[in-house]
Amino acid sequence: EAGEQAMGNEDLANMMEEMMAQLGGEQMGEEGGMLDRLMEGLFAKDVLYPSMRNLAEQYPPWLEAHAATLSQTDKKNYEQQLIVVKEICEMYERTDMDSAKQTDAVMALVEKMQQFGTPPPGLVEAMPGATRDFPQGENCCVM
């Protein structure tokens, strides 16, 4: 079975290489390449900002409602996440940056937010358009 899995991964890697060649031979890490365009799409204001705005609005009442049951570590991490979520919203609201610089800044903030773990499950799952319908962890084909 392990051999079949390894072969499946190798086949997947070969398929990705072929697909990249068909797309003009762009390398994933090249400046202005496919990965850059993909990331810009994922972090585009119209994609991520509504969820971040909603999270910024829902987080304070959630924290207040759950404060008594949270560990000090979780509470501190969630409070830090809220600060970063607000920073992301502020970055999207800026009009003095071009979209590439804004995307880079938002990506850095999302990375910063990840340092504090994942947002509370109940809060994220209650958000419209949340990832609750997507496979997570072991069931995620990307992981």
Coordinates of N, CA and C in Angstrom, one line a residue:
E1 N 0.8 -1.2 0.0 CA 0.0 0.0 0.0 C 0.9 1.2 0.0
A2 N 2.0 1.3 0.8 CA 2.8 2.4 0.8 C 3.4 2.7 -0.6
G3 N 3.8 1.6 -1.3 CA 4.3 1.7 -2.6 C 3.3 2.3 -3.6
E4 N 2.0 1.9 -3.4 CA 0.9 2.5 -4.2 C 0.8 4.0 -3.9
Q5 N 0.8 4.4 -2.6 CA 0.7 5.8 -2.2 C 1.9 6.6 -2.8
A6 N 3.1 6.1 -2.7 CA 4.3 6.8 -3.2 C 4.1 6.9 -4.7
M7 N 3.7 5.9 -5.4 CA 3.5 6.0 -6.8 C 2.4 7.0 -7.2
G8 N 1.4 7.1 -6.4 CA 0.3 8.0 -6.6 C 0.9 9.5 -6.4
N9 N 1.7 9.7 -5.4 CA 2.3 11.0 -5.2 C 3.2 11.4 -6.4
E10 N 4.0 10.4 -6.8 CA 4.9 10.7 -8.0 C 4.1 11.0 -9.2
D11 N 3.0 10.2 -9.4 CA 2.2 10.5 -10.6 C 1.6 11.9 -10.5
L12 N 1.1 12.3 -9.3 CA 0.6 13.6 -9.1 C 1.6 14.7 -9.4
A13 N 2.8 14.5 -9.0 CA 3.9 15.5 -9.2 C 4.2 15.6 -10.7
N14 N 4.2 14.4 -11.4 CA 4.4 14.4 -12.9 C 3.2 15.2 -13.6
M15 N 2.0 14.9 -13.1 CA 0.9 15.6 -13.7 C 1.0 17.1 -13.5
M16 N 1.5 17.6 -12.3 CA 1.6 19.0 -12.1 C 2.7 19.6 -13.0
E17 N 3.8 18.9 -13.2 CA 4.8 19.3 -14.1 C 4.3 19.5 -15.5
E18 N 3.6 18.5 -16.0 CA 3.0 18.5 -17.3 C 2.0 19.7 -17.4
M19 N 1.2 19.9 -16.4 CA 0.3 21.0 -16.5 C 1.0 22.3 -16.5
M20 N 2.1 22.5 -15.7 CA 2.9 23.7 -15.7 C 3.5 23.9 -17.1
A21 N 4.0 22.9 -17.7 CA 4.5 23.0 -19.1 C 3.5 23.4 -20.1
Q22 N 2.3 22.9 -19.9 CA 1.2 23.3 -20.8 C 0.8 24.8 -20.6
L23 N 1.0 25.3 -19.4 CA 0.6 26.7 -19.1 C 1.7 27.6 -19.5
G24 N 2.7 27.2 -20.3 CA 3.7 28.1 -20.7 C 5.0 27.9 -20.0
G25 N 5.2 26.9 -19.3 CA 6.5 26.6 -18.7 C 6.8 27.4 -17.5
E26 N 5.8 28.1 -16.9 CA 6.1 29.0 -15.8 C 6.5 28.1 -14.6
Q27 N 7.4 28.6 -13.8 CA 7.8 27.9 -12.6 C 7.0 28.5 -11.5
M28 N 6.7 27.6 -10.5 CA 5.8 28.0 -9.4 C 6.3 29.2 -8.6
G29 N 7.6 29.3 -8.5 CA 8.2 30.4 -7.7 C 8.7 31.6 -8.5
E30 N 8.5 31.6 -9.8 CA 9.0 32.7 -10.6 C 8.2 34.0 -10.3
E31 N 8.9 35.1 -10.3 CA 8.3 36.4 -10.2 C 7.2 36.5 -11.2
G32 N 6.0 36.9 -10.7 CA 4.9 37.0 -11.7 C 4.4 35.7 -12.2
G33 N 4.8 34.6 -11.6 CA 4.4 33.3 -12.1 C 3.0 32.9 -11.6
M34 N 2.7 31.7 -11.9 CA 1.3 31.1 -11.6 C 1.0 31.2 -10.1
L35 N 2.0 30.9 -9.3 CA 1.8 30.9 -7.8 C 1.5 32.3 -7.3
D36 N 2.2 33.3 -7.9 CA 1.9 34.7 -7.5 C 0.5 35.1 -7.9
R37 N 0.1 34.7 -9.1 CA -1.3 35.0 -9.5 C -2.3 34.3 -8.7
L38 N -2.0 33.1 -8.3 CA -3.0 32.3 -7.5 C -3.1 33.0 -6.1
M39 N -1.9 33.4 -5.5 CA -2.0 34.0 -4.2 C -2.7 35.3 -4.2
E40 N -2.4 36.1 -5.3 CA -3.1 37.4 -5.4 C -4.6 37.2 -5.5
G41 N -5.1 36.1 -6.2 CA -6.5 35.8 -6.3 C -7.1 35.4 -4.9
L42 N -6.3 34.6 -4.2 CA -6.8 34.2 -2.9 C -6.9 35.3 -1.9
F43 N -5.9 36.2 -2.0 CA -5.9 37.3 -1.0 C -6.5 38.6 -1.6
A44 N -7.2 38.5 -2.7 CA -7.8 39.7 -3.3 C -8.9 40.3 -2.3
K45 N -9.0 41.5 -2.3 CA -9.9 42.2 -1.3 C -11.3 41.6 -1.4
D46 N -11.8 41.4 -2.6 CA -13.2 40.9 -2.8 C -13.4 39.5 -2.3
V47 N -12.3 38.8 -2.2 CA -12.3 37.4 -1.7 C -12.2 37.3 -0.2
L48 N -11.2 37.9 0.4 CA -10.9 37.7 1.8 C -11.4 38.8 2.7
Y49 N -11.5 40.0 2.2 CA -12.0 41.1 3.1 C -13.3 40.9 3.7
P50 N -14.4 40.4 3.0 CA -15.7 40.3 3.7 C -15.6 39.3 4.9
S51 N -14.8 38.2 4.7 CA -14.7 37.3 5.8 C -14.0 37.9 7.0
M52 N -12.9 38.6 6.7 CA -12.1 39.3 7.8 C -13.0 40.3 8.5
R53 N -13.7 41.1 7.7 CA -14.6 42.1 8.3 C -15.6 41.4 9.2
N54 N -16.2 40.4 8.8 CA -17.2 39.6 9.6 C -16.5 39.1 10.8
L55 N -15.3 38.5 10.7 CA -14.6 38.0 11.8 C -14.3 39.1 12.8
A56 N -13.9 40.2 12.3 CA -13.6 41.4 13.2 C -14.8 41.8 14.0
E57 N -16.0 41.7 13.4 CA -17.2 42.1 14.1 C -17.7 41.0 15.0
Q58 N -17.5 39.7 14.7 CA -18.0 38.7 15.5 C -17.1 38.3 16.7
Y59 N -15.8 38.5 16.5 CA -14.9 38.1 17.5 C -15.1 38.7 18.9
P60 N -15.2 40.0 19.0 CA -15.4 40.6 20.4 C -16.6 40.0 21.2
P61 N -17.8 39.9 20.6 CA -18.9 39.3 21.4 C -18.6 37.8 21.7
W62 N -17.9 37.1 20.8 CA -17.6 35.7 21.0 C -16.7 35.6 22.2
L63 N -15.6 36.4 22.2 CA -14.6 36.4 23.3 C -15.3 36.7 24.6
E64 N -16.2 37.7 24.6 CA -16.9 38.0 25.9 C -17.8 36.9 26.4
A65 N -18.5 36.2 25.4 CA -19.4 35.2 25.8 C -18.6 33.9 26.3
H66 N -17.4 33.7 25.8 CA -16.6 32.5 26.2 C -15.5 32.7 27.1
A67 N -15.3 34.0 27.6 CA -14.1 34.3 28.4 C -14.0 33.4 29.6
A68 N -15.1 33.1 30.3 CA -15.0 32.3 31.5 C -14.5 30.8 31.2
T69 N -14.7 30.3 30.0 CA -14.4 28.9 29.8 C -13.1 28.8 29.0
L70 N -12.4 29.9 28.6 CA -11.2 29.8 27.9 C -10.0 29.7 28.8
S71 N -9.0 28.9 28.4 CA -7.7 29.0 29.1 C -7.1 30.3 28.9
Q72 N -6.1 30.7 29.8 CA -5.4 32.0 29.6 C -4.7 32.0 28.2
T73 N -4.1 30.8 27.9 CA -3.3 30.7 26.6 C -4.3 31.0 25.4
D74 N -5.4 30.3 25.4 CA -6.4 30.4 24.3 C -6.9 31.9 24.2
K75 N -7.2 32.4 25.4 CA -7.7 33.8 25.4 C -6.7 34.7 24.8
K76 N -5.5 34.6 25.3 CA -4.4 35.5 24.8 C -4.2 35.3 23.2
N77 N -4.2 34.1 22.8 CA -4.1 33.8 21.3 C -5.2 34.4 20.5
Y78 N -6.5 34.2 21.0 CA -7.6 34.7 20.3 C -7.6 36.3 20.3
E79 N -7.2 36.9 21.4 CA -7.1 38.3 21.4 C -6.1 38.8 20.4
Q80 N -4.9 38.1 20.3 CA -3.9 38.5 19.3 C -4.4 38.3 17.9
Q81 N -5.2 37.2 17.7 CA -5.8 37.0 16.4 C -6.7 38.1 16.0
L82 N -7.5 38.6 16.9 CA -8.4 39.7 16.7 C -7.6 41.0 16.3
I83 N -6.6 41.2 17.0 CA -5.7 42.4 16.6 C -5.2 42.3 15.2
V84 N -4.8 41.1 14.8 CA -4.3 40.9 13.4 C -5.4 41.0 12.4
V85 N -6.6 40.4 12.7 CA -7.7 40.5 11.8 C -8.1 42.0 11.6
K86 N -8.0 42.8 12.6 CA -8.3 44.2 12.4 C -7.2 44.9 11.6
E87 N -6.0 44.4 11.7 CA -4.9 45.0 10.9 C -5.1 44.6 9.4
I88 N -5.6 43.4 9.2 CA -5.9 42.9 7.8 C -7.0 43.8 7.2
C89 N -8.0 44.0 8.0 CA -9.1 44.9 7.5 C -8.6 46.3 7.2
E90 N -7.8 46.8 8.1 CA -7.2 48.2 7.9 C -6.4 48.2 6.6
M91 N -5.6 47.1 6.4 CA -4.8 47.1 5.2 C -5.7 47.1 3.9
Y92 N -6.8 46.3 3.9 CA -7.7 46.3 2.8 C -8.3 47.7 2.6
E93 N -8.5 48.4 3.6 CA -9.2 49.7 3.5 C -8.3 50.8 3.1
R94 N -7.0 50.6 3.0 CA -6.0 51.6 2.6 C -6.2 51.8 1.1
T95 N -6.0 53.0 0.7 CA -6.1 53.4 -0.8 C -4.8 53.9 -1.3
D96 N -3.8 53.9 -0.5 CA -2.5 54.4 -0.9 C -1.5 53.4 -1.3
M97 N -1.9 52.1 -1.5 CA -1.0 51.0 -1.9 C -1.5 50.4 -3.2
D98 N -0.6 50.0 -4.0 CA -1.0 49.2 -5.2 C -1.4 47.8 -4.8
S99 N -2.1 47.1 -5.6 CA -2.7 45.8 -5.1 C -1.6 44.8 -4.8
A100 N -0.5 44.8 -5.5 CA 0.6 43.8 -5.3 C 1.2 44.0 -3.9
K101 N 1.5 45.3 -3.5 CA 2.0 45.5 -2.2 C 1.0 45.2 -1.1
Q102 N -0.3 45.5 -1.4 CA -1.3 45.3 -0.5 C -1.5 43.7 -0.2
T103 N -1.4 43.0 -1.3 CA -1.5 41.5 -1.2 C -0.3 41.0 -0.4
D104 N 0.9 41.5 -0.7 CA 2.1 41.0 0.1 C 1.9 41.4 1.6
A105 N 1.4 42.5 1.9 CA 1.2 42.9 3.3 C 0.1 42.0 4.0
V106 N -1.0 41.8 3.3 CA -2.0 40.9 3.8 C -1.5 39.5 4.0
M107 N -0.7 39.0 3.1 CA -0.1 37.7 3.2 C 0.7 37.6 4.5
A108 N 1.5 38.6 4.7 CA 2.4 38.7 5.9 C 1.5 38.7 7.2
L109 N 0.4 39.4 7.1 CA -0.5 39.5 8.3 C -1.2 38.2 8.6
V110 N -1.6 37.5 7.5 CA -2.2 36.2 7.6 C -1.2 35.2 8.3
E111 N 0.1 35.3 7.8 CA 1.1 34.4 8.4 C 1.3 34.8 9.9
K112 N 1.3 36.0 10.2 CA 1.4 36.5 11.6 C 0.2 35.9 12.4
M113 N -1.0 35.9 11.8 CA -2.2 35.4 12.5 C -2.0 33.9 12.8
Q114 N -1.4 33.2 11.9 CA -1.3 31.8 12.0 C -0.4 31.4 13.2
Q115 N 0.5 32.3 13.6 CA 1.4 32.1 14.7 C 0.6 31.9 16.0
F116 N -0.6 32.4 16.0 CA -1.5 32.3 17.2 C -2.5 31.2 17.1
G117 N -2.3 30.3 16.2 CA -3.2 29.1 16.1 C -4.4 29.4 15.2
T118 N -5.3 28.5 15.2 CA -6.5 28.7 14.4 C -7.6 29.5 15.3
P119 N -8.4 30.2 14.6 CA -9.5 30.9 15.3 C -10.5 29.9 15.9
P120 N -11.2 30.3 16.9 CA -12.1 29.4 17.6 C -13.1 28.7 16.6
P121 N -13.2 27.3 16.7 CA -14.0 26.6 15.8 C -15.4 27.1 15.7
G122 N -16.1 27.3 16.8 CA -17.5 27.8 16.8 C -17.7 29.1 16.1
L123 N -16.7 30.0 16.2 CA -16.8 31.3 15.6 C -16.6 31.2 14.1
V124 N -15.6 30.5 13.6 CA -15.4 30.3 12.2 C -16.5 29.6 11.5
E125 N -17.0 28.5 12.1 CA -18.0 27.7 11.5 C -19.3 28.5 11.3
A126 N -19.5 29.4 12.2 CA -20.8 30.2 12.1 C -20.7 31.3 11.1
M127 N -19.6 31.6 10.5 CA -19.4 32.6 9.5 C -20.0 32.2 8.2
P128 N -20.7 33.1 7.5 CA -21.1 32.8 6.1 C -19.9 32.5 5.2
G129 N -20.0 31.5 4.4 CA -18.9 31.2 3.5 C -17.7 30.5 4.2
A130 N -17.8 30.1 5.4 CA -16.7 29.5 6.1 C -16.3 28.2 5.5
T131 N -15.1 27.7 5.8 CA -14.6 26.5 5.2 C -15.2 25.2 5.8
R132 N -16.3 25.3 6.5 CA -16.8 24.1 7.1 C -17.2 23.0 6.1
D133 N -17.4 23.4 4.9 CA -17.8 22.4 3.9 C -16.6 21.8 3.2
F134 N -15.4 22.2 3.5 CA -14.2 21.7 2.9 C -13.6 20.7 3.8
P135 N -12.9 19.7 3.3 CA -12.3 18.7 4.1 C -11.1 19.3 4.9
Q136 N -10.9 18.9 6.1 CA -9.8 19.4 7.0 C -8.9 18.3 7.4
G137 N -7.7 18.7 7.8 CA -6.7 17.7 8.3 C -6.5 16.6 7.4
E138 N -6.6 15.3 7.9 CA -6.3 14.1 7.1 C -7.1 14.0 5.8
N139 N -8.3 14.5 5.8 CA -9.2 14.4 4.7 C -8.9 15.5 3.6
C140 N -8.1 16.4 3.9 CA -7.8 17.5 2.9 C -6.8 17.0 1.9
C141 N -7.1 17.1 0.6 CA -6.2 16.6 -0.4 C -5.0 17.4 -0.6
V142 N -5.1 18.7 -0.2 CA -4.0 19.6 -0.3 C -2.9 19.4 0.7
M143 N -3.3 19.0 1.9 CA -2.3 18.8 3.0 C -1.5 17.6 2.7

